[in-house]
Structure formats: C-alpha cells, structure tokens
Coordinates of C-alpha atoms in Angstrom, one line a residue:
X218 CA 0.0 0.0 0.0
X219 CA 1.4 3.4 -0.9
X220 CA 0.9 6.8 0.6
X221 CA 0.2 10.0 -1.3
X222 CA 2.4 13.0 -0.5
X223 CA 0.9 15.6 1.8
X224 CA 1.6 17.7 4.9
X225 CA 4.5 16.6 7.0
X226 CA 3.6 14.3 9.9
X227 CA 6.1 15.4 12.5
X228 CA 5.0 12.6 14.8
X229 CA 6.0 10.1 12.2
X230 CA 9.5 11.5 11.1
X231 CA 12.5 10.6 13.2
X232 CA 13.9 13.7 14.9
X233 CA 17.4 14.0 13.5
X234 CA 16.2 14.4 9.9
X235 CA 14.5 17.8 9.8
X236 CA 15.6 19.5 13.0
X237 CA 18.6 17.6 14.3
X238 CA 18.7 16.0 17.7
X239 CA 19.8 18.6 20.4
X240 CA 23.2 17.6 21.6
X241 CA 26.4 18.5 23.5
X242 CA 27.5 14.9 22.9
X243 CA 26.4 12.1 20.6
X244 CA 27.1 8.3 20.5
X245 CA 26.8 6.1 17.4
X246 CA 26.2 2.4 18.2
X247 CA 26.7 0.2 15.1
X248 CA 25.6 -3.4 15.2
X249 CA 24.7 -6.6 13.4
X250 CA 21.4 -8.4 13.8
X251 CA 21.9 -12.0 14.9
X252 CA 18.4 -13.2 15.7
X253 CA 15.8 -11.8 13.3
X254 CA 12.6 -13.0 15.0
X255 CA 13.8 -11.8 18.4
X256 CA 15.1 -8.5 17.0
X257 CA 11.7 -7.6 15.6
X258 CA 10.1 -8.3 19.0
X259 CA 12.7 -6.2 20.7
X260 CA 12.4 -3.5 18.1
X261 CA 8.7 -3.2 18.8
X262 CA 9.6 -2.5 22.5
X263 CA 12.3 0.0 21.4
X264 CA 10.1 2.1 19.1
X265 CA 8.5 4.2 21.8
X266 CA 12.0 5.4 22.9
X267 CA 12.6 7.0 19.4
X268 CA 12.6 10.8 19.3
X269 CA 10.3 12.2 16.7
X270 CA 10.5 15.6 15.0
X271 CA 7.6 16.8 17.2
X272 CA 9.5 15.8 20.3
X273 CA 12.7 17.6 19.1
X274 CA 10.8 20.8 18.6
X275 CA 9.4 20.5 22.2
X276 CA 12.9 19.9 23.5
X277 CA 14.3 22.9 21.7
X278 CA 11.5 25.1 23.1
X279 CA 12.3 23.7 26.6
X280 CA 16.0 24.5 26.1
X281 CA 15.1 28.1 25.0
X282 CA 12.8 28.6 28.0
X283 CA 15.5 27.2 30.3
X284 CA 18.0 29.8 29.0
X285 CA 15.5 32.6 29.2
X286 CA 15.1 31.9 32.9
X287 CA 18.8 32.6 33.4
X288 CA 19.8 29.1 34.0
X289 CA 23.5 28.4 33.3
X290 CA 23.2 24.6 33.6
X291 CA 22.3 22.4 30.7
X292 CA 18.8 20.9 30.6
X293 CA 18.9 17.1 30.8
X294 CA 17.7 15.9 27.4
X295 CA 18.3 12.7 25.4
X296 CA 17.2 11.7 22.0
X297 CA 17.4 8.3 20.2
X298 CA 17.1 7.5 16.4
X299 CA 17.7 4.3 14.4
X300 CA 18.6 3.6 10.7
X301 CA 19.3 0.5 8.7
X302 CA 21.7 -0.4 5.9
X303 CA 20.6 -2.4 2.8
X304 CA 22.3 -5.5 4.4
X305 CA 20.2 -4.9 7.5
X306 CA 17.0 -4.9 5.5
X307 CA 18.1 -8.1 3.7
X308 CA 18.8 -9.7 7.1
X309 CA 15.3 -8.7 8.3
X310 CA 13.8 -10.3 5.1
X311 CA 12.3 -6.9 4.2
X312 CA 12.0 -6.1 0.5
X313 CA 13.7 -2.7 0.1
X314 CA 13.5 -2.5 -3.7
X315 CA 11.8 0.9 -3.4
X316 CA 15.0 2.1 -1.7
X317 CA 17.6 0.4 -3.9
X318 CA 16.1 0.6 -7.4
X319 CA 17.4 4.1 -8.0
X320 CA 20.1 4.1 -5.4
X321 CA 22.9 1.7 -6.3
X322 CA 25.2 3.2 -3.6
X323 CA 22.7 2.2 -0.9
X324 CA 22.4 -1.3 -2.4
X325 CA 26.2 -1.8 -2.7
X326 CA 27.1 -0.2 0.6
X327 CA 29.7 2.4 1.2
X328 CA 32.7 0.0 1.3
X329 CA 31.9 -1.0 -2.2
X330 CA 31.6 2.6 -3.4
X331 CA 34.6 4.0 -1.5
X332 CA 36.8 3.9 -4.5
X333 CA 34.4 6.0 -6.5
X334 CA 34.2 8.5 -3.6
X335 CA 38.0 8.8 -3.8
X336 CA 38.9 7.0 -0.5
X337 CA 42.4 5.7 -0.3
X338 CA 42.9 1.9 -0.5
X339 CA 44.3 -0.9 -2.6
X340 CA 43.7 -4.4 -4.1
X341 CA 41.5 -6.0 -6.6
X342 CA 38.8 -6.1 -5.4
X343 CA 39.5 -2.7 -3.9
X344 CA 39.6 -2.5 -0.1
X345 CA 39.5 1.0 1.4
X346 CA 42.0 2.0 4.0
X347 CA 39.4 2.1 6.8
X348 CA 39.3 1.2 10.4
X349 CA 38.8 -2.6 10.6
X350 CA 35.3 -2.3 12.2
X351 CA 34.0 -0.6 9.1
X352 CA 35.2 -3.4 6.9
X353 CA 32.6 -5.7 8.6
X354 CA 29.0 -5.8 7.7
X355 CA 26.9 -3.2 9.5
X356 CA 23.2 -3.8 9.6
X357 CA 22.1 -0.7 11.6
X358 CA 23.0 2.2 13.7
X359 CA 21.4 3.7 16.8
X360 CA 22.4 7.3 17.4
X361 CA 21.9 8.8 20.9
X362 CA 22.2 12.5 21.6
X363 CA 22.1 14.4 24.8
X364 CA 23.4 17.0 27.2
X365 CA 26.2 14.9 28.8
X366 CA 28.1 11.7 28.7
X367 CA 26.2 10.5 31.8
X368 CA 22.8 11.0 30.2
X369 CA 23.8 9.4 26.9
X370 CA 25.6 6.5 28.6
X371 CA 22.5 5.8 30.7
X372 CA 20.4 5.7 27.6
X373 CA 22.9 3.5 25.7
X374 CA 22.7 1.0 28.6
X375 CA 18.9 1.0 28.3
X376 CA 19.1 0.4 24.5
X377 CA 21.6 -2.5 25.0
X378 CA 19.4 -4.1 27.6
X379 CA 16.3 -3.7 25.3
X380 CA 18.1 -5.8 22.7
X381 CA 19.4 -8.3 25.2
X382 CA 23.1 -7.3 25.3
X383 CA 24.4 -8.4 28.7
X384 CA 21.2 -10.3 29.3
X385 CA 20.5 -13.9 30.3
X386 CA 18.4 -16.8 28.9
X387 CA 15.2 -14.9 29.7
X388 CA 16.4 -11.9 27.8
X389 CA 18.9 -13.1 25.1
X390 CA 20.6 -10.7 22.7
X391 CA 19.3 -10.2 19.1
X392 CA 22.2 -8.0 18.0
X393 CA 26.0 -7.9 18.2
X394 CA 27.9 -4.7 18.6
X395 CA 30.3 -3.8 15.8
X396 CA 31.7 -0.5 17.2
X397 CA 30.6 2.5 19.2
X398 CA 31.9 6.0 18.5
X399 CA 31.4 9.1 20.7
X400 CA 31.5 12.6 19.4
X401 CA 31.3 15.9 21.4
X402 CA 30.6 19.5 20.6
X403 CA 33.8 21.4 21.1
X404 CA 34.2 23.3 24.3
X405 CA 33.9 27.0 25.1
X406 CA 34.3 29.5 22.3
X407 CA 35.0 26.7 19.9
X408 CA 31.4 25.3 20.3
X409 CA 29.9 25.0 16.8
X410 CA 33.3 25.0 15.2
X411 CA 34.9 22.0 13.6
X412 CA 38.5 21.0 14.5
X413 CA 40.2 23.2 11.9
X414 CA 38.5 26.1 13.7
X415 CA 35.8 27.1 11.3
X416 CA 32.1 27.7 12.3
X417 CA 30.2 24.8 10.8
X418 CA 26.6 23.9 9.9
X419 CA 25.6 27.4 8.8
X420 CA 24.1 26.6 5.4
X421 CA 21.7 23.7 6.0
X422 CA 18.7 24.0 3.7
X423 CA 15.4 25.5 4.9
X424 CA 12.5 23.2 4.2
X425 CA 9.2 24.4 2.8
X426 CA 6.4 23.5 5.1
X427 CA 8.7 23.0 8.1
X428 CA 11.0 26.0 8.6
X429 CA 9.0 29.1 9.5
X430 CA 10.5 32.5 8.3
X431 CA 13.9 31.1 7.3
X432 CA 16.8 33.6 7.2
X433 CA 18.0 35.0 3.9
X434 CA 20.2 32.7 1.9
X435 CA 19.8 29.8 -0.6
X436 CA 16.3 29.0 -1.7
X437 CA 14.3 26.7 0.6
X438 CA 13.8 23.2 -0.7
X439 CA 10.7 21.1 -1.0
X440 CA 10.2 18.6 1.8
X441 CA 10.7 15.7 -0.6
X442 CA 14.4 16.6 -1.0
X443 CA 14.9 15.4 2.6
X444 CA 11.9 13.3 3.5
X445 CA 10.6 10.4 1.3
X446 CA 7.1 10.4 -0.2
X447 CA 6.7 14.2 -0.4
X448 CA 6.9 16.8 -3.2
X449 CA 10.5 16.9 -4.4
X450 CA 11.2 13.2 -3.8
X451 CA 13.3 12.1 -6.9
X452 CA 11.6 8.7 -6.8
X453 CA 8.5 9.4 -8.7
X454 CA 6.9 6.0 -8.2
X455 CA 4.7 5.8 -5.1
X456 CA 6.6 4.4 -2.1
X457 CA 5.0 1.8 0.2
X458 CA 3.9 3.3 3.5
X459 CA 6.9 1.9 5.5
X460 CA 9.2 3.8 3.2
X461 CA 7.4 7.1 3.4
X462 CA 8.5 9.9 5.9
X463 CA 12.0 8.5 6.0
X464 CA 15.4 9.6 4.7
X465 CA 18.8 8.2 3.6
X466 CA 21.5 8.7 6.2
X467 CA 25.1 8.9 5.0
X468 CA 27.7 8.4 7.7
X469 CA 31.4 9.2 7.2
X470 CA 34.2 8.7 9.7
X471 CA 36.5 11.6 8.8
X472 CA 39.8 12.1 10.5
X473 CA 41.3 15.6 10.4
X474 CA 45.0 16.4 10.3
X475 CA 44.7 19.6 12.4
X476 CA 48.4 20.3 13.3
X477 CA 49.4 19.7 9.7
X478 CA 46.6 21.9 8.4
X479 CA 47.7 24.7 10.7
X480 CA 51.4 24.3 9.7
X481 CA 50.4 24.4 6.0
X482 CA 48.6 27.7 6.5
X483 CA 51.6 29.1 8.4
X484 CA 54.0 28.0 5.6
X485 CA 51.9 29.5 2.8
X486 CA 50.5 32.9 3.8
X487 CA 48.7 34.8 1.1
X488 CA 51.2 37.6 0.2
X489 CA 48.9 40.6 0.0
X490 CA 50.5 44.0 0.7
X491 CA 49.9 45.2 4.3
X492 CA 49.2 41.7 5.7
X493 CA 51.4 40.2 8.4
X494 CA 52.3 36.5 7.9
X495 CA 49.8 35.5 10.5
X496 CA 47.0 37.5 8.7
X497 CA 48.1 36.1 5.4
X498 CA 47.8 32.6 6.8
X499 CA 44.3 33.4 8.2
X500 CA 43.4 34.6 4.7
X501 CA 44.7 31.4 3.1
X502 CA 42.5 29.4 5.4
X503 CA 39.5 31.5 4.6
X504 CA 40.1 31.2 0.9
X505 CA 40.4 27.4 1.2
X506 CA 37.1 27.1 3.1
X507 CA 35.2 30.1 1.6
X508 CA 34.5 31.4 5.1
X509 CA 36.6 32.9 7.9
X510 CA 36.8 30.9 11.1
X511 CA 34.1 33.2 12.5
X512 CA 31.7 31.9 9.8
X513 CA 31.7 35.2 7.8
X514 CA 31.7 34.4 4.1
X515 CA 34.6 35.7 2.0
X516 CA 32.1 36.5 -0.7
X517 CA 30.9 39.3 1.5
X518 CA 34.1 40.0 3.4
X519 CA 36.9 38.9 1.1
X520 CA 40.1 40.2 2.7
X521 CA 39.5 40.5 6.4
X522 CA 37.3 38.7 9.0
X523 CA 34.0 40.4 10.0
X524 CA 32.8 38.8 13.3
X525 CA 29.8 41.1 13.4
X526 CA 28.7 39.8 10.0
X527 CA 29.2 36.3 11.2
X528 CA 26.8 36.8 14.1
X529 CA 24.1 38.3 11.9
X530 CA 21.7 35.6 10.8
X531 CA 20.2 37.9 8.2
X532 CA 23.6 38.2 6.4
X533 CA 25.9 35.3 7.2
X534 CA 24.3 33.0 4.6
X535 CA 22.9 35.6 2.2
X536 CA 25.5 35.4 -0.6
X537 CA 25.5 33.8 -4.1
X538 CA 28.9 34.3 -5.8
X539 CA 26.9 36.2 -8.5
X540 CA 29.4 39.0 -8.9
X541 CA 32.3 36.7 -9.9
X542 CA 31.2 34.4 -12.6
X543 CA 34.4 34.9 -14.5
X544 CA 37.0 35.7 -11.9
X545 CA 38.0 34.6 -8.4
X546 CA 39.6 37.6 -6.7
X547 CA 36.8 37.5 -4.1
X548 CA 36.3 33.8 -3.7
X549 CA 38.2 31.0 -5.4
X550 CA 36.1 28.7 -7.6
X551 CA 37.5 25.7 -5.7
X552 CA 36.8 27.0 -2.2
X553 CA 35.0 24.4 -0.1
X554 CA 31.7 26.2 0.4
X555 CA 31.6 27.1 -3.3
X556 CA 32.4 23.5 -4.4
X557 CA 29.7 22.0 -2.2
X558 CA 27.0 24.6 -2.7
X559 CA 27.8 26.6 -5.9
X560 CA 24.7 28.8 -5.8
X561 CA 24.8 31.3 -8.7
X562 CA 27.5 29.3 -10.5
X563 CA 24.8 26.9 -11.6
X564 CA 21.5 28.6 -10.7
X565 CA 22.2 32.0 -12.4
X566 CA 24.9 31.5 -14.9
X567 CA 23.6 28.2 -16.3
X568 CA 20.0 28.2 -15.2
X569 CA 20.3 24.9 -13.4
X570 CA 18.5 24.1 -10.2
X571 CA 20.6 22.6 -7.4
X572 CA 17.7 21.8 -5.1
X573 CA 18.2 18.0 -5.6
X574 CA 21.8 18.4 -4.5
X575 CA 21.0 19.8 -1.1
X576 CA 21.5 17.7 2.0
X577 CA 20.8 18.3 5.7
X578 CA 24.1 18.0 7.6
X579 CA 24.1 16.8 11.2
X580 CA 27.0 14.9 12.9
X581 CA 29.4 16.1 15.5
X582 CA 33.1 16.4 16.1
X583 CA 35.1 13.7 17.8
X584 CA 38.5 13.5 19.6
X585 CA 40.4 15.8 22.0
X586 CA 41.5 19.4 21.5
X587 CA 45.1 19.8 20.4
X588 CA 47.8 19.0 22.9
X589 CA 50.8 21.2 23.5
X590 CA 53.0 18.4 22.1
X591 CA 51.0 18.3 18.8
X592 CA 51.1 22.1 18.5
X593 CA 54.9 22.1 19.0
X594 CA 55.6 19.2 16.7
X595 CA 53.0 20.1 14.0
X596 CA 52.1 16.4 13.9
X597 CA 48.8 14.6 14.8
X598 CA 49.2 12.3 17.7
X599 CA 45.5 11.8 18.7
X600 CA 42.6 10.9 16.5
X601 CA 40.1 13.7 16.0
X602 CA 37.8 14.8 13.3
X603 CA 34.1 14.7 12.2
X604 CA 31.4 12.1 12.5
X605 CA 29.8 13.3 9.3
X606 CA 26.1 12.6 8.9
X607 CA 23.7 13.9 6.3
X608 CA 20.2 13.2 5.2
X609 CA 18.5 13.3 1.8
X610 CA 16.1 11.4 -0.3
X611 CA 18.8 10.4 -2.8
X612 CA 22.4 9.4 -2.0
X613 CA 23.2 9.5 -5.8
X614 CA 21.8 13.0 -6.3
X615 CA 22.9 14.3 -2.9
X616 CA 26.0 13.2 -1.0
X617 CA 27.6 11.0 -3.7
X618 CA 27.1 13.6 -6.4
X619 CA 28.6 16.4 -4.3
X620 CA 31.7 14.3 -3.4
X621 CA 32.3 12.7 -6.8
X622 CA 31.2 15.3 -9.3
X623 CA 31.8 18.5 -7.4
X624 CA 34.4 18.2 -4.6
X625 CA 36.6 15.7 -6.6
X626 CA 36.1 17.3 -10.0
X627 CA 38.9 19.6 -11.1
X628 CA 36.7 21.5 -13.5
X629 CA 33.8 22.3 -11.2
X630 CA 32.2 24.8 -10.9
X631 CA 31.8 25.6 -14.6
X632 CA 33.1 29.1 -15.5
X633 CA 33.9 31.0 -18.7
X634 CA 37.3 30.3 -20.1
X635 CA 38.3 34.0 -19.7
X636 CA 38.4 33.5 -15.9
X637 CA 42.2 33.6 -16.1
X638 CA 43.0 30.0 -15.6
X639 CA 43.5 27.1 -18.1
X640 CA 40.4 25.7 -19.7
X641 CA 39.3 22.1 -19.8
X642 CA 36.4 20.0 -21.1
X643 CA 34.0 18.2 -18.8
X644 CA 30.5 16.7 -18.8
X645 CA 28.7 18.4 -15.8
X646 CA 25.2 17.0 -16.1
X647 CA 23.1 15.3 -18.7
X648 CA 22.0 18.9 -19.8
X649 CA 25.3 20.8 -20.0
X650 CA 28.6 20.1 -21.8
X651 CA 30.9 23.1 -22.3
X652 CA 34.3 24.7 -21.9
X653 CA 35.1 25.4 -18.2
X654 CA 38.0 26.5 -16.1
X655 CA 40.2 23.9 -14.3
X656 CA 39.8 25.0 -10.7
X657 CA 41.0 21.7 -9.3
X658 CA 39.9 20.0 -6.1
X659 CA 38.0 21.0 -3.0
X660 CA 41.0 21.7 -0.7
X661 CA 39.2 20.3 2.4
X662 CA 37.3 17.2 1.3
X663 CA 38.4 16.7 -2.3
X664 CA 40.1 13.3 -3.0
X665 CA 42.6 12.9 -5.8
X666 CA 45.4 15.1 -7.2
X667 CA 45.1 17.7 -4.4
X668 CA 45.9 21.1 -6.1
X669 CA 43.9 24.2 -6.6
X670 CA 44.2 27.7 -8.1
X671 CA 42.9 31.0 -6.8
X672 CA 44.3 31.1 -3.3
X673 CA 46.2 34.3 -4.2
X674 CA 43.7 36.9 -5.3
X675 CA 46.4 38.9 -7.1
X676 CA 47.8 35.8 -9.0
X677 CA 44.7 33.7 -9.7
X678 CA 46.6 31.3 -12.0
X679 CA 49.1 30.3 -9.2
X680 CA 48.8 26.6 -8.4
X681 CA 48.9 25.4 -4.8
X682 CA 49.4 21.7 -3.9
X683 CA 48.4 20.4 -0.5
X684 CA 48.4 17.1 1.4
X685 CA 45.3 15.3 2.7
X686 CA 43.8 17.2 5.5
X687 CA 40.7 15.1 5.8
X688 CA 41.1 11.3 5.7
X689 CA 38.0 9.0 5.4
X690 CA 38.4 6.0 7.7
X691 CA 35.0 4.3 7.5
X692 CA 31.3 4.8 6.7
X693 CA 28.0 3.3 5.6
X694 CA 24.8 4.3 3.9
X695 CA 21.6 3.8 5.9
X696 CA 17.9 4.5 5.7
X697 CA 16.1 6.1 8.6
X698 CA 12.5 4.8 8.5
X699 CA 9.4 6.6 9.9
X700 CA 7.8 5.5 13.2
X701 CA 5.0 3.8 11.2
X702 CA 7.6 2.2 9.0
X703 CA 9.4 0.8 12.0
X704 CA 6.1 -0.6 13.4
X705 CA 5.4 -2.3 10.1
X706 CA 9.0 -3.7 10.0
X707 CA 8.7 -5.1 13.5
X708 CA 5.3 -6.7 12.6
X709 CA 6.5 -8.6 9.6
X710 CA 7.0 -12.4 9.9

C-alpha cells in the first residue's frame, strides 16, 4: 500500500532528519542483527523510545525557555534514532527494492563505493584504507544525543538491555555490537566550530512546510528533498507506507590532520600587501574554506574577517557568488563552500537548479583538543575529526554527487574560459557540456590530485598543492524509516 504526499507528519518522522537532535554529545552504536525474529520483537519495544521531530521541537523550546530563565546549567535531554543499511533490510527479510532501485550506492554499501568516492585503498577487489570495524557488515546504527556523557551512557545502557546485550536466557541478545563511537561538541568558544576552527553547519537548507520564516540565503527546498514520499522526492513511483517519511542517512568517519593543516597555513600565507604573515595565513584558510573561522563568508568580506557579520543571521548566509562568474579575486572557484553549494555558479549562470543536491548535515566532532606536544611538533598524535552525517532522499543525487562530481572534479564549478586559468572540457550533467575552467579540487574534502588555483587573489593562476587534511576511515549508507515504517517492519513475519 502506498501513501500520497501531503503535509509533513512530524510525529512520524525521526527527529534528527529535519531539525537535528539537540546535543552536546552524541554516540553512534553500530551493530549486526543476529536473531531476526527476536530482534523484531525487541524493536517493537524500542520504538516508543525513538525521538520524533515533534518531540525535538518540544525539546528545543524547553531549552530556549530554560535559558530565558537565566539558567546556566544544561537541561537534561536525550534523543534516540535508528537507521538500517541495505544489508540490514536483507537480514530482516524486508524487500527494500523501493530504496535500492534508483540508489545503487545504498544497495552496494559504502565499502563497495569507497573507491568512487576517492577514498584511499588498494587491491582487486578494492579495499578502502578504513578502520577494521567498518570493513565488517553493519546492519544498523542507533544514534543517541544528549546534554552529557552520563545522560547518553545511561540511555545507551537502556538500549543495549532492550536488545538483550548483557542479558540472560530470559532476555537473550538479538544483536552484536560492531563498534561504538562518541562525538562531542567542542568546548567553550569553539562550540559550533569543527576541528580546523571554522564555524560549521551554517548553510543547511530551509524546508518548505517545516521551517518558518527562514533567514535570507539559498532557496528553501521542497520537503521531498529530505523526506521520502513528499513533493521533491526524486523517486516518482509511489513508495510503500513503510518507506514514506524516511530519509537516507550517510555516515562518514572523517579524521582531520589539524596540526598539519595549521602548519600548511603558516607556511603558505597569502602575500597581500599590508598583511602580516599571520594575517596572510588566516586569509589562506578563509580562501580554502570560503569562510573565515568566525563563519563570515569571504564572498561578502573577502580580505578580512568580520565577526559582526558572522553573528548576523540575516547576512551570514545571504550570498551567491553572483558577482564573480568569470573571476576569483573575491572567492576561489574551488573554495570548499563554493564547491559543495555553488549557488549562482549553476543557478544564475547556467539556469540549473541545485535543489536536488541539497543535504541536511548533522553529525558532530570527535576527539580531543590539540595537545601542547601536537602544537609544538605540528604532527597529529591523537585521533580527531568529524562524525559526518547527512540526510537526503537520494544518495546518488545528494552526497555521492557532491563528493564525486563537485568536490573531486577539477573542472567544477563551470566558469567562462576567460576566468584567467587554463580551460578544460567536462560533462557536468546530462544537460550541460561546455568549456570550463580547471579550478581543481575542493581543498578540504576533495580526493585525488590535491591542487587548486585561486588562493592568491592577485595571482589567480598560481597553483597550490596540499596534502590530505581530511582522511575517510569508515562509513556506511543507511535509511532512517518513519515510526510507522518501524512498526510495520517489527510486525513482519
């Protein structure tokens, strides 16, 4: 039975998809299903613990009210969501053809598509250079977000007991843990910033019918870009009810080489007149990312940081690159934020919608702050990085396309050949084939021959090579079903 698209049922959509589970810390519990019949019984008991979007909105209102009362302590809040890989659905004897028919990456799993994504590895067949746990089959993930380690650990213990881990013959286990990873929002003034120091999560898409009065910035997207079965869902065939109100979850275990990144900036300051070496290094970082560490976009503040702009929600995301279609003095074509959300580069200059490329980014940082020894040696000694999570109704059109066809593509975004750099020829979409500039890779997440042009605004043809700053060490593709979908899954024979 299929469901027609309509208004969003916020009681049916898992909470991390549209709003993001509130968190200061988050744990990802990856597991395999070992007893299908028992798992479905235990899943039915687990479903009431899952945080819906309606509940997330209530939590966020409670947090806001708590702050308004002058409270300095954190409100105790915990949220739980669950998602399944294709192998998980197969294990559960659930026909997920509606999810795999147009999504080969989901069907194959991320380990099998890692080479396409540009991950390092070797062998035939190719084996990515990942943490061993992610080379195993992973059937599902439970994510738990909360205000503290204590709150999240208590909930994780409850979840494990629900599925029989550590139980006895009266309550046997239906699952086996593969790995558990904890991430934390960075402390103090670095809260909201990723480990390289840049404010993150600024440009998530506003959703029509969900986000009220969104701030100026990129066009809001239709709900079906993020939630299956609604207007904008690229799968035009009606989905069965269990697959409506869900979303694909992409997980990436990304390690960041922070001391090495900082040393690279220090060694390669942009040589603009009047800048100190430190200021030139800060400018280089801003031109690699496309924003200053404060979050201020260089499209609006190209040569010096503007913390006041960064704090203004009416301006911080209200830019389009529309003044620089044929030059990159303001913002390099290959800057990370331009590579991953090209705005006017496609929408204005080539009349191409990028709505179907938008993703809702969640996730959290992991690992400690830099130690004094790491700062002194300029070498990473402790694992840290990003537990990257994003949601969309298509992996192929969303995350995979952004990584493979934008971040890893030397000739994206497309520009006129008079832009001052060498021209190349590339097929961008099924609709567009033209001469474009060779801007080279996204300097943050691009995988391949890691070079770019445009870092020096006065010498836009100058080529800069850089090492790997972000190293993928694992991942998987999942689908986050609706509450009704989970109930139907648990009720199947």
